[in-house]
Coordinates of C-alpha atoms and ligand atoms in Angstrom, one line a residue:
M11 CA -87.3 28.2 -4.6
D12 CA -89.2 26.8 -1.6
R13 CA -92.8 27.9 -1.4
I14 CA -92.3 28.5 2.3
Q15 CA -89.3 30.6 3.1
Q16 CA -86.8 29.4 5.7
K17 CA -87.6 32.2 8.1
E18 CA -91.3 31.4 7.9
R19 CA -90.8 27.8 9.0
K20 CA -92.2 26.8 12.4
G21 CA -91.8 23.6 14.3
H22 CA -88.7 21.4 14.3
L23 CA -89.2 17.7 13.8
V24 CA -86.4 15.2 14.4
L25 CA -86.9 12.1 12.3
V26 CA -85.1 8.8 13.1
P27 CA -85.2 6.3 10.3
C28 CA -84.0 2.7 10.5
P29 CA -80.9 2.3 8.3
L30 CA -82.3 -0.6 6.2
P31 CA -83.1 0.9 2.7
S32 CA -86.8 -0.1 2.7
H33 CA -87.3 1.6 6.1
M34 CA -85.2 4.7 5.2
S35 CA -87.1 5.5 2.1
P36 CA -90.7 5.9 3.7
M37 CA -89.2 8.1 6.5
L38 CA -87.5 10.4 3.9
H39 CA -90.7 10.6 2.0
L40 CA -92.5 11.5 5.2
G41 CA -89.9 14.2 5.9
K42 CA -90.5 15.7 2.4
L43 CA -94.3 15.8 3.1
L44 CA -93.9 17.4 6.5
H45 CA -91.3 19.9 5.1
S46 CA -93.9 20.9 2.6
Q47 CA -96.1 21.9 5.5
G48 CA -93.6 24.3 6.9
F49 CA -91.7 22.2 9.4
F50 CA -87.9 22.2 9.9
I51 CA -86.7 18.6 9.4
T52 CA -83.6 17.1 11.0
I53 CA -82.8 13.5 10.0
I54 CA -80.8 11.5 12.4
H55 CA -78.8 8.7 10.9
T56 CA -76.1 6.1 11.6
Q57 CA -72.9 5.4 9.7
L58 CA -74.6 2.4 8.2
N59 CA -76.4 3.3 4.9
P60 CA -76.4 7.1 5.4
P61 CA -78.8 9.0 3.2
N62 CA -77.4 10.9 0.3
Y63 CA -77.5 14.5 1.6
S64 CA -77.3 16.1 -1.9
Q65 CA -80.7 14.6 -2.7
Y66 CA -82.4 16.3 0.2
P67 CA -81.0 19.9 0.4
E68 CA -84.1 21.0 2.4
F69 CA -83.2 18.8 5.4
S70 CA -80.6 19.1 8.2
F71 CA -78.7 15.8 8.9
E72 CA -77.0 14.6 12.1
S73 CA -74.9 11.5 12.2
I74 CA -75.1 9.9 15.6
G75 CA -72.5 7.6 17.0
G76 CA -69.6 8.8 14.8
D77 CA -67.2 6.3 16.2
V78 CA -69.8 3.6 16.9
L79 CA -69.3 1.1 14.2
L80 CA -72.4 -0.7 13.1
E81 CA -72.1 -3.9 11.2
S82 CA -74.1 -4.3 8.0
Y83 CA -77.3 -6.3 8.1
S84 CA -75.6 -9.1 6.1
A85 CA -73.1 -9.7 9.0
F86 CA -76.1 -11.0 11.0
D87 CA -76.8 -13.9 8.5
G88 CA -80.2 -12.3 7.7
D89 CA -81.3 -12.4 11.4
V90 CA -83.2 -9.2 11.7
M91 CA -83.7 -9.5 15.4
L92 CA -80.0 -9.7 16.2
F93 CA -79.4 -6.8 13.9
L94 CA -82.1 -4.7 15.6
S95 CA -80.8 -5.6 19.1
E96 CA -77.3 -4.4 18.2
L97 CA -78.6 -1.3 16.4
N98 CA -80.7 -0.1 19.3
M99 CA -78.1 -0.8 21.9
K100 CA -75.5 1.2 20.0
C101 CA -77.6 4.2 19.1
E102 CA -79.3 4.9 22.5
I103 CA -76.5 6.9 24.2
P104 CA -75.5 9.0 21.1
F105 CA -79.1 9.9 20.5
H106 CA -79.6 10.9 24.1
D107 CA -76.5 13.1 23.9
F108 CA -77.7 14.7 20.7
L109 CA -81.1 15.6 22.2
V110 CA -79.5 17.0 25.4
N111 CA -77.2 19.1 23.3
M112 CA -80.2 20.4 21.3
Q113 CA -82.1 21.1 24.5
S114 CA -79.3 23.2 25.9
R115 CA -79.3 25.3 22.6
R116 CA -83.1 25.7 22.5
R117 CA -83.1 29.4 23.5
Y118 CA -81.1 30.2 20.4
D119 CA -82.2 27.7 17.8
N120 CA -85.6 26.5 16.6
P121 CA -86.5 24.1 19.4
I122 CA -87.4 20.5 18.7
S123 CA -91.2 20.0 18.9
C124 CA -91.4 16.3 18.2
V125 CA -89.4 13.1 17.6
I126 CA -90.7 10.9 14.9
Y127 CA -89.1 7.5 14.8
D128 CA -89.3 4.1 13.0
A129 CA -91.0 1.7 15.4
V130 CA -88.0 -0.6 15.2
M131 CA -85.7 2.1 16.5
Y132 CA -87.3 1.6 19.9
F133 CA -84.4 3.2 21.9
C134 CA -86.0 6.5 20.9
A135 CA -89.0 5.9 23.2
G136 CA -87.1 5.8 26.4
V137 CA -84.8 8.7 25.5
A138 CA -87.6 11.0 24.3
D139 CA -89.8 10.2 27.3
H140 CA -86.9 10.8 29.7
L141 CA -86.1 14.2 28.2
K142 CA -89.8 15.0 27.8
F143 CA -90.0 15.3 24.0
L144 CA -93.3 14.5 22.3
R145 CA -92.8 11.3 20.2
I146 CA -94.7 9.8 17.3
V147 CA -94.0 6.3 15.8
L148 CA -93.8 5.5 12.1
R149 CA -94.8 2.0 11.1
T150 CA -93.4 0.8 7.7
S151 CA -95.3 -2.5 7.6
S152 CA -99.0 -3.4 7.4
A153 CA -101.6 -3.1 10.2
A154 CA -102.2 -6.9 9.7
N155 CA -98.5 -7.5 10.5
Y156 CA -98.9 -5.4 13.7
I157 CA -101.9 -7.5 14.8
G158 CA -100.0 -10.8 14.0
L159 CA -97.0 -9.6 16.0
S160 CA -99.2 -8.5 19.0
I161 CA -100.8 -12.0 19.0
L162 CA -97.3 -13.7 18.9
H163 CA -96.1 -11.3 21.6
E164 CA -99.1 -12.0 24.0
N165 CA -99.3 -15.8 23.4
Y166 CA -95.7 -16.7 23.1
C167 CA -95.9 -20.4 22.6
L168 CA -93.2 -21.2 20.1
P169 CA -92.2 -23.5 18.5
I170 CA -95.4 -24.1 16.7
Q171 CA -96.3 -27.7 16.0
E172 CA -96.2 -29.0 12.4
H173 CA -99.9 -30.1 12.5
Q174 CA -101.1 -26.6 13.5
L175 CA -99.6 -24.8 10.4
E176 CA -102.7 -24.9 8.2
E177 CA -105.2 -24.0 11.0
P178 CA -106.6 -20.4 11.1
V179 CA -105.3 -18.3 14.0
A180 CA -108.0 -18.1 16.6
E181 CA -107.6 -14.4 17.3
F182 CA -107.1 -13.5 13.6
P183 CA -108.8 -16.0 11.4
L184 CA -107.8 -14.2 8.2
L185 CA -104.3 -15.8 8.7
R186 CA -103.3 -19.4 9.0
V187 CA -100.7 -20.3 11.6
K188 CA -98.1 -20.6 8.9
D189 CA -98.8 -17.0 7.7
M190 CA -97.9 -15.5 11.1
P191 CA -95.0 -13.0 11.0
L192 CA -92.4 -15.2 12.8
F193 CA -89.0 -13.8 12.8
S194 CA -86.0 -15.6 14.3
T195 CA -86.3 -17.1 17.7
C196 CA -83.0 -15.5 18.8
K197 CA -82.8 -15.0 22.5
H198 CA -83.6 -11.3 22.1
T199 CA -86.8 -11.8 20.1
R200 CA -89.3 -11.5 22.9
E201 CA -87.5 -8.5 24.5
I202 CA -87.4 -6.7 21.2
L203 CA -91.1 -7.3 20.4
T204 CA -91.9 -6.0 23.9
C205 CA -89.9 -2.8 23.4
I206 CA -91.4 -2.2 20.0
H207 CA -94.9 -2.8 21.3
N208 CA -94.6 -0.8 24.4
G209 CA -93.0 2.1 22.5
T210 CA -95.9 2.0 19.9
K211 CA -98.7 1.8 22.5
T212 CA -97.4 4.7 24.5
A213 CA -96.6 7.1 21.6
S214 CA -98.6 10.3 21.1
A215 CA -99.6 9.0 17.7
I216 CA -98.8 6.4 15.1
I217 CA -98.2 7.2 11.4
W218 CA -98.8 4.2 9.2
N219 CA -97.4 3.7 5.7
S220 CA -100.6 1.9 4.8
I221 CA -103.9 2.9 3.2
W222 CA -107.3 3.1 4.9
C223 CA -109.1 1.4 2.0
L224 CA -106.9 -1.7 2.4
E225 CA -106.9 -2.1 6.2
H226 CA -109.6 0.1 7.7
A227 CA -111.2 -2.7 9.8
L228 CA -107.8 -3.5 11.2
F229 CA -107.0 0.1 12.0
E230 CA -110.3 0.3 13.9
R231 CA -109.4 -2.8 15.9
I232 CA -106.0 -1.5 16.8
E233 CA -107.3 1.9 17.8
D234 CA -109.8 0.3 20.1
E235 CA -107.1 -1.8 21.7
I236 CA -104.4 0.7 22.2
L237 CA -106.3 4.1 22.2
V238 CA -103.6 5.9 20.3
P239 CA -104.6 8.1 17.3
I240 CA -103.6 6.4 14.0
Y241 CA -102.8 8.1 10.8
P242 CA -102.7 5.8 7.7
I243 CA -101.3 8.2 5.2
G244 CA -99.7 5.9 2.7
P245 CA -98.5 5.0 0.3
L246 CA -95.8 7.6 1.2
Q247 CA -93.8 6.9 -1.9
K248 CA -96.8 7.8 -4.0
H249 CA -97.5 11.1 -2.3
C250 CA -94.0 12.1 -3.2
G251 CA -94.3 11.1 -6.9
S252 CA -93.3 14.6 -7.8
F253 CA -90.1 14.2 -5.9
S254 CA -89.1 11.0 -7.6
T255 CA -85.4 10.3 -8.0
N256 CA -83.5 10.5 -11.2
V257 CA -83.2 7.5 -13.4
L258 CA -79.7 6.4 -14.2
S259 CA -78.9 5.9 -17.9
E260 CA -78.4 2.1 -17.7
E261 CA -81.8 1.9 -16.0
Q262 CA -83.3 4.1 -18.8
N263 CA -82.3 1.3 -21.2
F264 CA -84.6 -1.1 -19.5
L265 CA -87.5 1.4 -19.7
V266 CA -86.8 1.7 -23.4
W267 CA -87.0 -2.1 -23.7
L268 CA -90.3 -2.1 -21.8
D269 CA -91.6 0.5 -24.3
K270 CA -91.2 -2.2 -27.0
Q271 CA -93.2 -4.9 -25.2
A272 CA -96.9 -5.5 -25.7
P273 CA -99.3 -3.9 -23.1
S274 CA -99.7 -6.0 -19.8
S275 CA -97.4 -8.7 -21.1
V276 CA -94.2 -8.5 -19.0
V277 CA -93.5 -10.4 -15.7
Y278 CA -91.5 -8.1 -13.4
V279 CA -89.5 -10.1 -10.8
S280 CA -87.9 -8.7 -7.7
I281 CA -87.5 -9.9 -4.1
G282 CA -86.6 -6.5 -2.6
S283 CA -83.4 -5.2 -1.0
V284 CA -82.4 -7.7 1.6
V285 CA -83.9 -11.2 1.0
T286 CA -81.7 -13.8 -0.6
M287 CA -82.3 -17.1 -2.3
T288 CA -80.5 -20.4 -2.8
E289 CA -78.8 -21.4 -6.0
D290 CA -81.5 -24.1 -6.5
E291 CA -84.3 -21.5 -6.1
L292 CA -82.5 -19.2 -8.6
L293 CA -82.5 -22.0 -11.2
E294 CA -86.1 -23.0 -10.6
M295 CA -87.2 -19.4 -10.9
A296 CA -85.2 -18.9 -14.1
W297 CA -86.6 -22.0 -15.8
G298 CA -90.2 -21.2 -14.6
L299 CA -89.9 -17.8 -16.2
A300 CA -88.4 -19.3 -19.4
N301 CA -91.1 -21.9 -19.7
S302 CA -93.9 -19.5 -19.1
D303 CA -93.3 -18.0 -22.6
Q304 CA -94.0 -14.4 -21.2
P305 CA -91.4 -11.6 -21.5
F306 CA -89.8 -10.9 -18.2
L307 CA -87.7 -8.2 -16.4
W308 CA -85.8 -9.7 -13.4
V309 CA -83.9 -7.8 -10.7
V310 CA -80.9 -10.0 -9.8
R311 CA -79.0 -8.2 -7.1
A312 CA -75.3 -9.0 -7.0
C313 CA -75.8 -10.5 -3.5
L314 CA -79.1 -12.3 -4.3
V315 CA -77.6 -15.8 -4.0
D316 CA -75.4 -16.1 -0.9
G317 CA -71.8 -15.8 -1.5
S318 CA -71.5 -15.7 -5.3
D319 CA -72.4 -13.7 -8.4
A320 CA -76.0 -14.8 -9.1
V321 CA -76.0 -13.9 -12.8
E322 CA -73.0 -16.1 -13.4
Q323 CA -74.9 -19.1 -11.9
L324 CA -77.5 -18.9 -14.6
P325 CA -76.7 -21.5 -17.4
E326 CA -75.9 -20.4 -20.9
E327 CA -78.9 -22.4 -22.1
F328 CA -81.2 -20.2 -20.1
H329 CA -79.7 -17.0 -21.6
E330 CA -80.0 -18.6 -25.1
T331 CA -83.6 -19.6 -24.6
T332 CA -84.7 -16.2 -23.2
R333 CA -82.4 -13.9 -25.2
N334 CA -85.3 -12.2 -27.1
R335 CA -87.7 -11.9 -24.3
G336 CA -85.9 -11.8 -20.9
K337 CA -83.9 -8.9 -19.3
I338 CA -81.8 -9.0 -16.1
A339 CA -80.9 -5.9 -14.2
S340 CA -79.1 -5.4 -10.9
W341 CA -81.4 -2.7 -9.7
L342 CA -84.3 -0.7 -11.2
P343 CA -86.5 2.3 -10.5
Q344 CA -89.2 -0.1 -9.3
Q345 CA -92.1 2.4 -9.1
K346 CA -91.5 3.5 -12.6
V347 CA -91.3 -0.1 -13.8
L348 CA -94.5 -1.0 -12.1
A349 CA -96.3 2.0 -13.6
H350 CA -95.2 1.0 -17.1
K351 CA -98.1 -0.1 -19.3
S352 CA -96.2 -3.3 -20.5
I353 CA -96.1 -4.8 -17.0
G354 CA -98.6 -7.6 -16.6
C355 CA -97.6 -9.1 -13.3
F356 CA -95.2 -8.8 -10.4
L357 CA -93.4 -11.9 -9.0
T358 CA -92.6 -10.5 -5.5
H359 CA -91.5 -11.5 -2.0
N360 CA -94.3 -9.2 -0.7
G361 CA -92.2 -6.8 1.3
W362 CA -94.7 -4.2 2.3
N363 CA -93.3 -1.4 0.1
S364 CA -93.4 -3.7 -3.0
T365 CA -96.9 -4.8 -2.1
I366 CA -98.4 -1.4 -1.8
E367 CA -96.4 -0.1 -4.9
S368 CA -97.9 -3.0 -6.9
I369 CA -101.5 -2.3 -5.7
A370 CA -101.0 1.5 -6.3
E371 CA -100.1 0.7 -10.0
G372 CA -102.8 -1.9 -10.4
V373 CA -100.4 -4.8 -11.0
P374 CA -101.5 -8.3 -10.0
M375 CA -99.0 -10.3 -7.9
L376 CA -97.4 -13.7 -7.8
C377 CA -96.5 -14.0 -4.2
W378 CA -93.4 -15.8 -3.0
P379 CA -93.0 -14.6 0.6
R380 CA -89.8 -15.5 2.4
V381 CA -89.8 -14.2 6.0
G382 CA -91.7 -12.2 8.7
D383 CA -94.4 -9.8 7.5
Q384 CA -94.1 -11.0 3.9
R385 CA -96.2 -14.1 4.7
V386 CA -99.0 -11.9 6.2
N387 CA -98.9 -9.6 3.1
A388 CA -99.0 -12.5 0.7
R389 CA -102.0 -14.0 2.5
F390 CA -103.8 -10.7 2.3
V391 CA -102.9 -10.3 -1.4
S392 CA -104.1 -13.8 -2.3
H393 CA -107.1 -14.3 0.0
V394 CA -108.4 -11.0 1.4
W395 CA -107.9 -8.5 -1.4
R396 CA -107.7 -11.4 -4.0
V397 CA -105.3 -9.6 -6.3
G398 CA -102.7 -12.3 -6.7
I399 CA -101.8 -15.9 -6.3
Q400 CA -99.4 -17.3 -3.7
L401 CA -96.7 -19.8 -4.6
E402 CA -97.0 -22.3 -1.8
D403 CA -94.5 -25.1 -1.0
R404 CA -91.0 -25.4 -2.4
L405 CA -90.3 -23.2 -5.4
S406 CA -90.4 -25.2 -8.6
R407 CA -90.1 -24.4 -12.3
D408 CA -93.5 -26.0 -12.9
G409 CA -95.1 -24.1 -10.1
V410 CA -93.8 -20.7 -11.4
E411 CA -94.8 -21.5 -15.0
S412 CA -98.3 -22.6 -14.1
A413 CA -98.9 -19.7 -11.7
V414 CA -97.7 -17.2 -14.3
R415 CA -100.1 -18.7 -16.9
T416 CA -103.0 -18.7 -14.3
L417 CA -102.4 -15.1 -13.4
F418 CA -102.3 -13.9 -17.0
S419 CA -105.6 -15.7 -17.8
S420 CA -107.5 -14.6 -14.6
V421 CA -109.7 -11.7 -15.6
D422 CA -111.2 -11.5 -12.1
I423 CA -107.8 -10.9 -10.5
Q424 CA -106.9 -8.2 -13.1
E425 CA -110.2 -6.4 -12.6
R426 CA -110.0 -6.5 -8.8
V427 CA -106.5 -5.0 -8.8
K428 CA -107.6 -2.2 -11.1
E429 CA -110.5 -1.5 -8.7
L430 CA -108.1 -1.4 -5.8
K431 CA -105.8 0.9 -7.7
K432 CA -108.7 3.3 -8.2
K433 CA -109.5 3.2 -4.5
V434 CA -105.8 4.1 -3.7
E435 CA -106.0 7.0 -6.1
I436 CA -109.1 8.3 -4.4
S437 CA -107.4 8.0 -1.0
M438 CA -104.6 10.2 -2.3
R439 CA -106.9 13.0 -3.6
Q440 CA -107.3 16.2 -1.7
E441 CA -110.4 15.0 0.2
G442 CA -109.4 11.3 0.2
P443 CA -108.5 9.4 3.5
S444 CA -104.7 9.5 3.1
S445 CA -104.7 13.3 2.5
D446 CA -107.3 13.8 5.2
F447 CA -105.3 11.8 7.8
F448 CA -102.2 13.7 6.8
G449 CA -104.0 17.1 7.4
R450 CA -105.1 15.8 10.8
L451 CA -101.6 14.7 11.7
V452 CA -100.2 18.1 10.9
K453 CA -102.9 19.8 13.0
N454 CA -102.3 17.4 15.9
I455 CA -98.5 18.2 15.9
R456 CA -99.2 21.9 15.7
L457 CA -101.6 21.7 18.6
K458 CA -99.2 19.7 20.7
E459 CA -96.4 22.2 19.9
K460 CA -98.6 25.0 21.4
T461 CA -99.3 22.9 24.5
I462 CA -95.6 22.3 25.0
R463 CA -94.8 26.0 24.6
L464 CA -97.4 27.1 27.2
Ligands
UPG506 O1 -84.7 -3.1 -8.2 C1 -85.3 -2.6 -7.2 C2 -85.8 -3.4 -6.1 C3 -86.5 -2.8 -5.1 N1 -86.6 -1.5 -5.1 C4 -87.4 -0.8 -4.0 O2 -86.9 -1.4 -2.8 C5 -88.0 -1.4 -1.8 C6 -88.1 -2.8 -1.3 O3 -88.9 -2.8 -0.2 P1 -89.8 -4.0 0.3 O4 -90.7 -4.5 -0.8 O5 -90.6 -3.6 1.5 O6 -88.8 -5.2 0.6 P2 -87.5 -5.3 1.5 O7 -86.4 -4.5 1.0 O8 -87.3 -6.8 1.7 O9 -88.0 -4.7 2.9 C7 -87.9 -5.0 4.3 O10 -88.6 -4.0 5.0 C8 -90.0 -4.0 4.7 C9 -90.7 -2.8 5.4 O11 -90.7 -3.0 6.7 C10 -90.7 -5.3 5.1 O12 -92.0 -5.4 4.7 C11 -89.9 -6.5 4.4 O13 -90.4 -7.7 4.7 C12 -88.4 -6.4 4.7 O14 -87.7 -7.5 4.1 C13 -89.3 -1.0 -2.6 O15 -89.6 0.4 -2.3 C14 -88.9 -1.0 -4.1 O16 -89.5 -0.1 -4.9 C15 -86.2 -0.7 -6.1 O17 -86.4 0.5 -6.1 N2 -85.5 -1.3 -7.1

């Protein structure tokens, strides 16, 4: 039974997640947290990757654009900018109609007090402002990525010359030019970055799925520049540990296998939910793991290698060599895996969720960034927080083997990541920064609600 009864709930928040799985999940976690503070929560979603209603009985759901068909991300050949452009164009009118409809019913129903939307769903800004709804942005990537994108946006001078790649970025020397979060240069890129930035800078507040102890200097820099209150309340997935999803029985088998491995010995390998690799990279990764002599647990999604079943492309000789110490899964409960005592390192593409999940569990990283913000995150992991090693250059079996060996023998890196894990734990405690920022966020929304009612 809910601690707060339905009739006692006050304040109605409309949450608009982006349908990509790694964006959807932080927003749903945020919804759970806000619901625990007595708000009504309505989740707006598209027909693409709709959330599973039965896992969230406490929320209301509204599907917008019933007959507006959205193509899946893969139809855009991995071009996130083209995907976002299409997504925002198709959602704007249905979302407007939904809010107008809610406004006309406001005398009877619990009126909406605020729209909270993923920064990349930038159509929400114009609609909410036009209809005079309070709006707050959720950012699901790092503060460093935000700064990198702002610099790109203001100094748009692509394409970057080859000889500049190793140079530090003048406005942000923690990054080299080649670490900048460049996305595609599709004709909409500039327009999309402008929309995302303008929407963020003019919001009432920004919620960040990041952690004060990791990026406080950057948050201060951003706040000075844009004068919008920032609430770094992450890692959202960790706040909601108690709400963790069920583990399927086939996934349970992998956890049982982990139980049998030596402490801190297993290399966990995953490159997230959308990134793909070539057949050549798959083979180099496989032989690098095999030659490292460490046990490994590897997430090989069905669509990991474009156009064919990735597992079938692994040679029989590889399976033979690693039979007793390697496991391949199509999907795993990643947070549970990272928290397992047998995990010794995470070979990751450094998506932001994976990066903070790894830090939160004190697991050092082998960074193999592919696109966009992953390069920024990898640079911070390897050179700012110094809790990992980056695989530079073309992926090779020797590179993977030698990086795994170096990481397992680096006591410094292991100690630093354990220290960082402790700082994250402190952040999440009742008086810690993440909890404190969350408390302030709730107060801010309640205050604004009152102003709106007056
Ligand atoms: O077997 C698996 C593999 C992944 N995950 C989860 O899937 C999420 C993956 O998210 P992330 O690490 O952020 O990677 P992507 O799916 O690639 O995320 C996209 O969105 C992120 C947030 O904006 C960006 O940082 C990335 O660059 C972008 O590719 C994480 O929560 C993982 O725990 C699982 O639960 N099981």
